[in-house]
Short mmCIF file of N, CA and C in Angstrom, two decimals:
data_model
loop_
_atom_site.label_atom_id
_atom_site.label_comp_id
_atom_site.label_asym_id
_atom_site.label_seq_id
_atom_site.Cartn_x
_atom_site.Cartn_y
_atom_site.Cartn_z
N UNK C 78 0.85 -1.19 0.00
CA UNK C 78 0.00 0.00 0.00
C UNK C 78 0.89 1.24 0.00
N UNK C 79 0.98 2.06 -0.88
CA UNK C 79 1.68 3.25 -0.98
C UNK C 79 1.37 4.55 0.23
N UNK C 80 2.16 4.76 0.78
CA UNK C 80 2.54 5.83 1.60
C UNK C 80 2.19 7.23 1.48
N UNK C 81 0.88 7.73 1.20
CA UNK C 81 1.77 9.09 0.59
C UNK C 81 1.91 10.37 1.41
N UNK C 82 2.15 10.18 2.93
CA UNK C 82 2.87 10.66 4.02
C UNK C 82 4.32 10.55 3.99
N UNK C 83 5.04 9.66 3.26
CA UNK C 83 6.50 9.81 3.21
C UNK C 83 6.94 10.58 2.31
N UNK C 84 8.40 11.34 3.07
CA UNK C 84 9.24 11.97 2.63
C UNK C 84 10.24 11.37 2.37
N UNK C 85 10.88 11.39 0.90
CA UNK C 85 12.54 10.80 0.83
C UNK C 85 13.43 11.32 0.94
N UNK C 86 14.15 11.12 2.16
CA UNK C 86 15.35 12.45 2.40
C UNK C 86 16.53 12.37 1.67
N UNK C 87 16.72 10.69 1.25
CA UNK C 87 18.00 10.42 0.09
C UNK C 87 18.44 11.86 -0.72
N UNK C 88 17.26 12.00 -1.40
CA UNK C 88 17.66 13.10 -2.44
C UNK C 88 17.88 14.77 -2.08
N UNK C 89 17.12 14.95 -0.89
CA UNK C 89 17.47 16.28 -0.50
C UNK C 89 18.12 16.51 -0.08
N UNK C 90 18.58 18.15 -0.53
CA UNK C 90 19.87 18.70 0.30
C UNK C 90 19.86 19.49 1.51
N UNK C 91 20.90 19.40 2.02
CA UNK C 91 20.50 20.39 3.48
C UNK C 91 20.16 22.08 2.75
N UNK C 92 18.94 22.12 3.84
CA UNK C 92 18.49 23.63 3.72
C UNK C 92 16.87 23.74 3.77
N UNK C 93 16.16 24.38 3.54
CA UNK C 93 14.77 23.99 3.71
C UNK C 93 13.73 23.60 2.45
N UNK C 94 12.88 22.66 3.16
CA UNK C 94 11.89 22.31 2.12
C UNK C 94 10.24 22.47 2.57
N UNK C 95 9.56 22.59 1.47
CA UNK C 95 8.22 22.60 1.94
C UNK C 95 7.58 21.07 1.15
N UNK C 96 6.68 20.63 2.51
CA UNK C 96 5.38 19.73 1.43
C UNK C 96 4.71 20.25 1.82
N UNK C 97 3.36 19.40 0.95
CA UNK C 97 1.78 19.30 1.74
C UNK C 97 1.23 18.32 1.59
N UNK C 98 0.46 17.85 2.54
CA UNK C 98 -0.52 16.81 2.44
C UNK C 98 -1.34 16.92 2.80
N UNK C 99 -2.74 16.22 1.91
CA UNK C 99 -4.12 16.35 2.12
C UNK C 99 -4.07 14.86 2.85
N UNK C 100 -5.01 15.25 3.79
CA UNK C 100 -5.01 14.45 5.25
C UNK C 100 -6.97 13.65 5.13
N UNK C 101 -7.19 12.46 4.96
CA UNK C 101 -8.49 12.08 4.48
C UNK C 101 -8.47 11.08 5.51
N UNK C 102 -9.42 10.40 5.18
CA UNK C 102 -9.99 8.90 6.09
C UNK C 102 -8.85 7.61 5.70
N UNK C 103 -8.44 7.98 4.86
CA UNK C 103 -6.93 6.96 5.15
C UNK C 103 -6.08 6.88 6.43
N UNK C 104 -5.91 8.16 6.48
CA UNK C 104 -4.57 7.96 7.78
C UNK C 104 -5.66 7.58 9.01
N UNK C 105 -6.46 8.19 9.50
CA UNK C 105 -7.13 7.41 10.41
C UNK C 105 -7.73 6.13 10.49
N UNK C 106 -8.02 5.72 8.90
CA UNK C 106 -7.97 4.19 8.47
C UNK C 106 -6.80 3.08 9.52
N UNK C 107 -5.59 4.02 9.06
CA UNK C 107 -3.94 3.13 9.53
C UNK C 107 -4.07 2.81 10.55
N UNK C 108 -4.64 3.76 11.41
CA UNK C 108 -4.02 3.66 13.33
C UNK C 108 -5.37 2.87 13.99
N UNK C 109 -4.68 1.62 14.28
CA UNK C 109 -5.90 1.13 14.53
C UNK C 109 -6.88 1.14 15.98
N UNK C 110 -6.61 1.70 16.61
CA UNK C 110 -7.18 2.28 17.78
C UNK C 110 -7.62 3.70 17.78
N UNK C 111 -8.04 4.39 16.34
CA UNK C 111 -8.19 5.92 16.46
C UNK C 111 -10.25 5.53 16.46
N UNK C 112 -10.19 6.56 17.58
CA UNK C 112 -11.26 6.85 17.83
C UNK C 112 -12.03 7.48 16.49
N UNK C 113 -11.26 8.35 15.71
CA UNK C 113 -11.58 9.02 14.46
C UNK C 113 -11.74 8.05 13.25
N UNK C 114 -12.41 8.10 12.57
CA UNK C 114 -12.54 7.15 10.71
C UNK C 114 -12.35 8.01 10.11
N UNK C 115 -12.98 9.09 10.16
CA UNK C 115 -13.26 10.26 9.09
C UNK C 115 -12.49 11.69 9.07
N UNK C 116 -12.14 12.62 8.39
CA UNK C 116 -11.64 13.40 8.84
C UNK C 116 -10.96 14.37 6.91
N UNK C 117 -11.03 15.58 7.19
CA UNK C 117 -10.51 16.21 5.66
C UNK C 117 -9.52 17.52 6.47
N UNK C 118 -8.07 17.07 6.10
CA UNK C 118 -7.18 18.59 6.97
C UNK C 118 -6.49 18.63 5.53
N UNK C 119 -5.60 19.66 5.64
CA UNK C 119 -4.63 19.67 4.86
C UNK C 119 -3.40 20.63 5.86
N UNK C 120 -2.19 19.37 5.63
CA UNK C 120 -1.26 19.76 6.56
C UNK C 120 0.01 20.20 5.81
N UNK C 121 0.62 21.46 5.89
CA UNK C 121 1.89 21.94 5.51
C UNK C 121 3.31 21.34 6.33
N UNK C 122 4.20 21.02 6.02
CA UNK C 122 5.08 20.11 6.89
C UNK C 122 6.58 21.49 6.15
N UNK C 123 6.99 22.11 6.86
CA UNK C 123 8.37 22.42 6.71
C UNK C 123 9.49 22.20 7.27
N UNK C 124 10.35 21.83 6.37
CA UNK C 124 11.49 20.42 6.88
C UNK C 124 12.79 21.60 6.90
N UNK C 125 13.58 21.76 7.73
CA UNK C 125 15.16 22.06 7.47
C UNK C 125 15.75 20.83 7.69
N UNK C 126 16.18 20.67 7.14
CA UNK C 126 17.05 19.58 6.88
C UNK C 126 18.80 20.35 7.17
N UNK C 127 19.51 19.05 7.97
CA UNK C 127 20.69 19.91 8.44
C UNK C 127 21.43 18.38 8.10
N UNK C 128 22.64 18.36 9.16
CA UNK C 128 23.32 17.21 8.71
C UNK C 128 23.31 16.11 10.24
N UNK C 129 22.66 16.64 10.91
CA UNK C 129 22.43 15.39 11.93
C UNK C 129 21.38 15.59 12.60
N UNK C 130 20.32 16.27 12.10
CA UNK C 130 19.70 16.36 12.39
C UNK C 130 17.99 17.14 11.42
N UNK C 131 17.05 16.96 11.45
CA UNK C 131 15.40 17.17 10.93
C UNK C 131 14.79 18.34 11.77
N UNK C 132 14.59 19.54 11.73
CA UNK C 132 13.46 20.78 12.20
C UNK C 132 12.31 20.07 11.56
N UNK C 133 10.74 19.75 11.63
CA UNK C 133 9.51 20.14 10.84
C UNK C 133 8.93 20.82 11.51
N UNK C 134 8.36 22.06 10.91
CA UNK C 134 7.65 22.89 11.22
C UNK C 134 6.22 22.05 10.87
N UNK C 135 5.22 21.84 11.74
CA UNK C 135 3.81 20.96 11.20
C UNK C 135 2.93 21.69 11.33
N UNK C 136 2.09 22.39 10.45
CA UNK C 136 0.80 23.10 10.72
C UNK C 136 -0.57 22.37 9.86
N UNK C 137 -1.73 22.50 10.54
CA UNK C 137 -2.77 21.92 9.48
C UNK C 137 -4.09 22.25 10.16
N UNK C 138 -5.02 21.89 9.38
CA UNK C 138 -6.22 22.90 9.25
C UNK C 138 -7.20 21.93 8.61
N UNK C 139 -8.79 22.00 9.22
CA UNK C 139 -9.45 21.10 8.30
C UNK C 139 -10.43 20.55 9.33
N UNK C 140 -11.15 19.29 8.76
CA UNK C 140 -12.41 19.22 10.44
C UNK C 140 -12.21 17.68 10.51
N UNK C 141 -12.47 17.25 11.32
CA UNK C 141 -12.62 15.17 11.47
C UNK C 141 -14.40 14.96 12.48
N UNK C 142 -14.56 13.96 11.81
CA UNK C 142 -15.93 13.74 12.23
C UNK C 142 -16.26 13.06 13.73
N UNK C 143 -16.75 13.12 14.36
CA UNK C 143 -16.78 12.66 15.76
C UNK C 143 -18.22 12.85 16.06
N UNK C 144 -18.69 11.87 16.92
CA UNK C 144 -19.43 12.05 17.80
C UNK C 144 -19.70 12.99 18.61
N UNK C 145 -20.92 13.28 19.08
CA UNK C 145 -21.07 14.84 20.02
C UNK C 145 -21.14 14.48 21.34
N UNK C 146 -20.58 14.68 22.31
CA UNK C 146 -20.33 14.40 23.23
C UNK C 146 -21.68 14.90 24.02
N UNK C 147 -22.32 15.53 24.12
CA UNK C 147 -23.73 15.76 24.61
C UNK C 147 -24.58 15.32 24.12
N UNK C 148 -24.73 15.18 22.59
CA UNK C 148 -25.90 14.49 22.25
C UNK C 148 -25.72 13.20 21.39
N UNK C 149 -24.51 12.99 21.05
CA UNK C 149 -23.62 11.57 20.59
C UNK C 149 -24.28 11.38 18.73
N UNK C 150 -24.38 12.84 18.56
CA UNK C 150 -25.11 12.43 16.81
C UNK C 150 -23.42 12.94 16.42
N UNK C 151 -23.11 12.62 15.57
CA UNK C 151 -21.92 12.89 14.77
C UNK C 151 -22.15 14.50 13.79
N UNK C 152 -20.99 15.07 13.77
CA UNK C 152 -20.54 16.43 13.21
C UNK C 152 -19.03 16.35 12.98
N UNK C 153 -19.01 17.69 12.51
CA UNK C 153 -17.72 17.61 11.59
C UNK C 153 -17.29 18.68 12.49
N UNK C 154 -15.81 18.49 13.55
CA UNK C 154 -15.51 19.76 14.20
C UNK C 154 -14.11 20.12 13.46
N UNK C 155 -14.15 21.17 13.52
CA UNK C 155 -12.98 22.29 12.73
C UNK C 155 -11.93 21.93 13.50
N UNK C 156 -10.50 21.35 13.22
CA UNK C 156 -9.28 21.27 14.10
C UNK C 156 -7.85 22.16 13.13
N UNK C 157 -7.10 22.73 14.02
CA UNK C 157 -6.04 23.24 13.55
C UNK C 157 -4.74 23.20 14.57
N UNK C 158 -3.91 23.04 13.80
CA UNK C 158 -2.73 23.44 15.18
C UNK C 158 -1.54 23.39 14.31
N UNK C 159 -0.44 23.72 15.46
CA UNK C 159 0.87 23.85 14.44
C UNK C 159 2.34 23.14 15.46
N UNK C 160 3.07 22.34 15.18
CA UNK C 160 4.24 22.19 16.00
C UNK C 160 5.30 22.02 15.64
N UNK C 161 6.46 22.45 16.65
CA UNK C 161 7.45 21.87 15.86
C UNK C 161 8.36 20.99 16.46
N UNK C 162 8.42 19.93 15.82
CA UNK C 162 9.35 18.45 15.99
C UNK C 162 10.59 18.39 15.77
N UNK C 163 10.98 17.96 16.12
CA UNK C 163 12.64 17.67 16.11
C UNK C 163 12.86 16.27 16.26
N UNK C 164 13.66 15.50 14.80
CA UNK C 164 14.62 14.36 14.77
C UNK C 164 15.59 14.28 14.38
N UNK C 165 16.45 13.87 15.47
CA UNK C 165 17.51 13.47 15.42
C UNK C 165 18.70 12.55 14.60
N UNK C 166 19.57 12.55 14.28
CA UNK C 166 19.64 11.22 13.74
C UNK C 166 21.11 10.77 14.62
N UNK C 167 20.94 9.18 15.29
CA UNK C 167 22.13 8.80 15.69
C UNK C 167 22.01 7.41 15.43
N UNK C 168 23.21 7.13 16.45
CA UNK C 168 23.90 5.43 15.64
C UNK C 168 22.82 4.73 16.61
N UNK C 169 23.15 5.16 17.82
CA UNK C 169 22.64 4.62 19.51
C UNK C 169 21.09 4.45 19.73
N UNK C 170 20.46 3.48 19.17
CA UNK C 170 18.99 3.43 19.84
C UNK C 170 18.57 4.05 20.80
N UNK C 171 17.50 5.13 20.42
CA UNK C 171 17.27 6.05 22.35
C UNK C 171 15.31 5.44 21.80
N UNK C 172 14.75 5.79 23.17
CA UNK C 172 13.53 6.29 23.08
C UNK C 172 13.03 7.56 22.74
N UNK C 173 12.08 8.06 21.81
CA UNK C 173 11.76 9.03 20.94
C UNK C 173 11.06 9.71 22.32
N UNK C 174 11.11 10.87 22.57
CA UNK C 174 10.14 11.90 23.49
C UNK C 174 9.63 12.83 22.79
N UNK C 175 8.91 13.43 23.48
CA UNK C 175 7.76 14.08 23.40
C UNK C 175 7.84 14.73 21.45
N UNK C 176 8.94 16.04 22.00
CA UNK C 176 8.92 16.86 20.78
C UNK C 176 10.68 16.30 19.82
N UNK C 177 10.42 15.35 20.28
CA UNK C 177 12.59 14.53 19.72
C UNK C 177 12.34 13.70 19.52
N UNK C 178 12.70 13.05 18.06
CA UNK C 178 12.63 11.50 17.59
C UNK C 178 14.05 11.36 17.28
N UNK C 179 14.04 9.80 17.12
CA UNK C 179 15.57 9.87 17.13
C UNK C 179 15.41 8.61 16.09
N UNK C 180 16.02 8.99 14.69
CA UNK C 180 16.39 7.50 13.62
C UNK C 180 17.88 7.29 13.69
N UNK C 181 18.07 6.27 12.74
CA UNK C 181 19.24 5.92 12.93
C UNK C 181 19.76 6.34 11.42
N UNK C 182 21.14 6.63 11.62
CA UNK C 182 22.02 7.50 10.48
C UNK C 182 21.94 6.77 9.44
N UNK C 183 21.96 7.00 8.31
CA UNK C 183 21.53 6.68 7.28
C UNK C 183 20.05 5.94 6.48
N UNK C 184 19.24 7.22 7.48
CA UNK C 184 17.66 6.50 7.03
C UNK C 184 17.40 7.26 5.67
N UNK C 185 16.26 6.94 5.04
CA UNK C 185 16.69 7.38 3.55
C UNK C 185 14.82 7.96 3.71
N UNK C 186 14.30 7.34 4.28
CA UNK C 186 12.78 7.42 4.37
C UNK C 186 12.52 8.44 5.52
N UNK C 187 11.41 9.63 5.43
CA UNK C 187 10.87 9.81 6.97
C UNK C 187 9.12 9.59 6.61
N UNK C 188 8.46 9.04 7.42
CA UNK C 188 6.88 8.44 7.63
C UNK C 188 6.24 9.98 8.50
N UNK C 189 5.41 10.89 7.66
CA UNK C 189 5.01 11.72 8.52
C UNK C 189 3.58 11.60 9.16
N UNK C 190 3.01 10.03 8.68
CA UNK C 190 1.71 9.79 9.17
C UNK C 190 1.42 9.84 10.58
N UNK C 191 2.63 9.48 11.57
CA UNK C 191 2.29 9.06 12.98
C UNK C 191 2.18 9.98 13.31
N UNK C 192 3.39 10.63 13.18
CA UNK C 192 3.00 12.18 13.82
C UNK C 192 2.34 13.50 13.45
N UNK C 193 1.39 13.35 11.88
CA UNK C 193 0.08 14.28 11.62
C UNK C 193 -0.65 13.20 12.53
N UNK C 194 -1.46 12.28 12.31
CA UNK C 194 -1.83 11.57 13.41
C UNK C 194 -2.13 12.61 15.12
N UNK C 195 -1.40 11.75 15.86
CA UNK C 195 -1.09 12.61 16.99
C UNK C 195 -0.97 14.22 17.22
N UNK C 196 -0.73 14.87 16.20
CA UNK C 196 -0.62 15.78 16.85
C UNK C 196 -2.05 16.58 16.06
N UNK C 197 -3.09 15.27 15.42
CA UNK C 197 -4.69 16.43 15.41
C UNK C 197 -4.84 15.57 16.57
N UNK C 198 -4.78 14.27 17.19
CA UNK C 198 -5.40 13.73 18.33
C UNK C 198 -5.06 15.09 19.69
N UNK C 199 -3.99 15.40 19.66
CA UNK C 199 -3.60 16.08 20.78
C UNK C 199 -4.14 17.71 20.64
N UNK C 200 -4.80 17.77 19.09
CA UNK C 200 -5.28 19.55 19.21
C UNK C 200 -6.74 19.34 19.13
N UNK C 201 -7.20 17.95 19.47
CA UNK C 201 -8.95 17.94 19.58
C UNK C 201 -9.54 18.70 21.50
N UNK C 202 -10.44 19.21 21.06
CA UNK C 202 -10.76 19.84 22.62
C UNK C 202 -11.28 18.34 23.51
N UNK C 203 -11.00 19.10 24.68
CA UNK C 203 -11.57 18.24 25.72
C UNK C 203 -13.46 17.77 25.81
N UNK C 204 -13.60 18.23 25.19
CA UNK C 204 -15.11 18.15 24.74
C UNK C 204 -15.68 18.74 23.55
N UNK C 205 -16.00 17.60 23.11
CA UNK C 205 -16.34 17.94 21.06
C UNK C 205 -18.29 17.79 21.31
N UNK C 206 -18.47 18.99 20.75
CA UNK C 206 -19.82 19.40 21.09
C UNK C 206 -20.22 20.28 20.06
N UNK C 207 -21.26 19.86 19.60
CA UNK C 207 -22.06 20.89 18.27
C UNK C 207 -21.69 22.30 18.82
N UNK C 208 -21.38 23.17 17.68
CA UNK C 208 -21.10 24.38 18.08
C UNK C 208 -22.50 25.36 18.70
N UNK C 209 -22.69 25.93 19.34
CA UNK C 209 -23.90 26.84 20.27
C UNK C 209 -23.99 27.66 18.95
N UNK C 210 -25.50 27.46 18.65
CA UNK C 210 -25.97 28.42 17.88
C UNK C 210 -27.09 29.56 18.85
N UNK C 211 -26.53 30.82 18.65
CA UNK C 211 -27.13 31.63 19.67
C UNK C 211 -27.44 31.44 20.58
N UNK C 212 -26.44 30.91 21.33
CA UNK C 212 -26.49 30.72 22.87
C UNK C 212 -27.68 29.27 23.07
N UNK C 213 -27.50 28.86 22.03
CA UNK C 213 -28.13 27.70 21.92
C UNK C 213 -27.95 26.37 21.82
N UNK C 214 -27.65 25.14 22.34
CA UNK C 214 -26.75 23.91 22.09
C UNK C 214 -27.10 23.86 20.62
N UNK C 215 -26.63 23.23 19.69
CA UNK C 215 -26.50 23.16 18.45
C UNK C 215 -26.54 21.78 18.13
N UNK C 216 -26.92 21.09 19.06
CA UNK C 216 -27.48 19.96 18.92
C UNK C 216 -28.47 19.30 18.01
N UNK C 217 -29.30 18.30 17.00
CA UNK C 217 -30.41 18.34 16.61
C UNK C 217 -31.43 18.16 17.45
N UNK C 218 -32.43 19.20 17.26
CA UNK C 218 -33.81 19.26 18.51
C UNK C 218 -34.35 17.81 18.70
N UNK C 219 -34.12 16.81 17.97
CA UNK C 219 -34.67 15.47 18.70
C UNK C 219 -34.03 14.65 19.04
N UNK C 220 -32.44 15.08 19.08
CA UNK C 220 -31.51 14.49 20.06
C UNK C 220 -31.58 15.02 21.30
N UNK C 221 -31.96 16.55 21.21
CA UNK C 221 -32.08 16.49 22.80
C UNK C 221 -33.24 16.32 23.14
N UNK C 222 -33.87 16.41 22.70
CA UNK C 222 -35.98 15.61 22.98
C UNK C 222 -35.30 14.43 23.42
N UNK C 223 -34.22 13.61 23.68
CA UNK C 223 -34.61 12.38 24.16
C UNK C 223 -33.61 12.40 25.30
N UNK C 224 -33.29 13.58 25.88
CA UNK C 224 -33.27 13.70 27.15
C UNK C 224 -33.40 14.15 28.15
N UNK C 225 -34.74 14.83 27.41
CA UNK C 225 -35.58 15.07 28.59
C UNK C 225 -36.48 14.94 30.02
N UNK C 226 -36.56 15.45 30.91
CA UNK C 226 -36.87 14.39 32.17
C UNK C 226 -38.25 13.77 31.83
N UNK C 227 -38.42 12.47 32.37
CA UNK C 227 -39.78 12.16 32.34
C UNK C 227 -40.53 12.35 32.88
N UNK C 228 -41.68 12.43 32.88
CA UNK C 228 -43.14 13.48 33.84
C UNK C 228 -43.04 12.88 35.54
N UNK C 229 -42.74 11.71 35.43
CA UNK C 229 -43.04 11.17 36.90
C UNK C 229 -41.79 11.01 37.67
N UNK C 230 -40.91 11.61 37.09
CA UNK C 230 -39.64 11.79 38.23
C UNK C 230 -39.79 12.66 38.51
N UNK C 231 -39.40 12.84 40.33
CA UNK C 231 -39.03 13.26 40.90
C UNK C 231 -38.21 14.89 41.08
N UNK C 232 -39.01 16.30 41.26
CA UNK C 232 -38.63 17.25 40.86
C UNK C 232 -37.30 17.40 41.58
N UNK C 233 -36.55 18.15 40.89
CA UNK C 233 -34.81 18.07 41.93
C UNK C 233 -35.04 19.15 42.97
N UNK C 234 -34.63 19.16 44.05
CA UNK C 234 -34.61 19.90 45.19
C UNK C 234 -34.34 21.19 45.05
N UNK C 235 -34.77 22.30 45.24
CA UNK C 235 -34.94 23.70 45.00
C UNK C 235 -33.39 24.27 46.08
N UNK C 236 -33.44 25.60 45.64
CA UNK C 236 -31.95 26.31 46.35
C UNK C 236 -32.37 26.02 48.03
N UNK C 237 -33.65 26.42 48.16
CA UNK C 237 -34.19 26.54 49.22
C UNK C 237 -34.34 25.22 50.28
N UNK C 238 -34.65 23.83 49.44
CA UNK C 238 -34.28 22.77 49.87
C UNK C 238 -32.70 21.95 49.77
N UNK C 239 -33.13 21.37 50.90
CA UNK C 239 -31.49 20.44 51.38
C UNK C 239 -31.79 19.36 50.13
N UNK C 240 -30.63 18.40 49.54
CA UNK C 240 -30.85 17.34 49.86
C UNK C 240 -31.07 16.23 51.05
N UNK C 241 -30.69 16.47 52.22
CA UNK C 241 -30.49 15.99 53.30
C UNK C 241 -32.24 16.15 54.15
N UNK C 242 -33.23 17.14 53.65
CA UNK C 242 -34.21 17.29 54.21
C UNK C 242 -35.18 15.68 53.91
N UNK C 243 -34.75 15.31 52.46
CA UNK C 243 -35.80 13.67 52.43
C UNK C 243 -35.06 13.09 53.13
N UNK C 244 -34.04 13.04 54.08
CA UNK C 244 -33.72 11.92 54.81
C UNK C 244 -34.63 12.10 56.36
N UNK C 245 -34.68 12.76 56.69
CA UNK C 245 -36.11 13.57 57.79
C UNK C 245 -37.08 12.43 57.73
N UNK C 246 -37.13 12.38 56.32
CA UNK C 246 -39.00 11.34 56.57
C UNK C 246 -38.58 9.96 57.22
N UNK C 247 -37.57 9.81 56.62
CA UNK C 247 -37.31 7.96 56.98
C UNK C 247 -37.54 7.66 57.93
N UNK C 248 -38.14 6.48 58.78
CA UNK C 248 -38.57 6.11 59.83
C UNK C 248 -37.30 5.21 60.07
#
């Protein structure tokens, strides 16, 4: 299956380069634990390329489809962000951190799927929710029609009441 997140560094020379990639339901296809299937970004990747080392500048823009976390119907939320990565290149196997990857000298390939990947996972909000239309959940009106209270429960206790006052009745 062809790649078309890779960069071939064989041929480039040190100094800077630009790509781009249009970012679709493939790459979230790959990772097989992504909460996401769907998704349309388009990500700019700027590379300096040096001699022991990779700058990418990563920026991208675009929406992925998700579930609504209040009313669980699916929408398309707008994601953007930008970072910049740093890999290394040495002889010595290390563990890759946070914003530092580390290949080994004479790699000819770099894979920029994992890390567009991760870094829209890491610019999604803490809660993905139809956007408020005029101060309004933006929900569809018969997603939230179905969670509404039902007639015979129990009204919730007023400012004025305790919870602690229904424990009073118990015998």
């Amino acid at each position: 299956m062809d790649n078309p997140f890779v960069i071939n560094l064989s041929g480039l020379k040190p100094g800077n380069h630009s790509f781009r990639f249009s970012v679709d339901d493939g790459l979230f296809e790959r990772m097989p634990h992504s909460p996401i299937r769907q998704g349309r970004l388009e990500a700019a990747v700027d590379l300096d390329k040096r001699t022991d080392m990779l700058v990418l500048d990563i920026s991208f823009e675009g929406t992925v489809h998700v579930p609504c976390d209040r009313c669980n119907e699916p929408f398309d939320l707008p994601v953007e962000g930008a970072e910049e990565v740093l890999v290394k290149f040495t002889d010595a196997p290390m563990d890759d951190e946070p914003e530092l990857i580390y290949l080994p000298k004479g790699t000819t390939e770099f894979d920029c799927s994992q890390i567009l990947y991760e870094l829209v996972m890491l610019h999604l909000p803490l809660q993905m929710v139809h956007p408020d239309r005029d101060g309004q959940p933006g929900c569809p009106e018969d997603a939230l029609a179905r969670f509404e209270r039902e007639p015979d429960e129990p009204e919730p206790p007023t400012e004025e009441e305790s919870i602690w006052d229904v424990l009073k009745d118990l015998d």
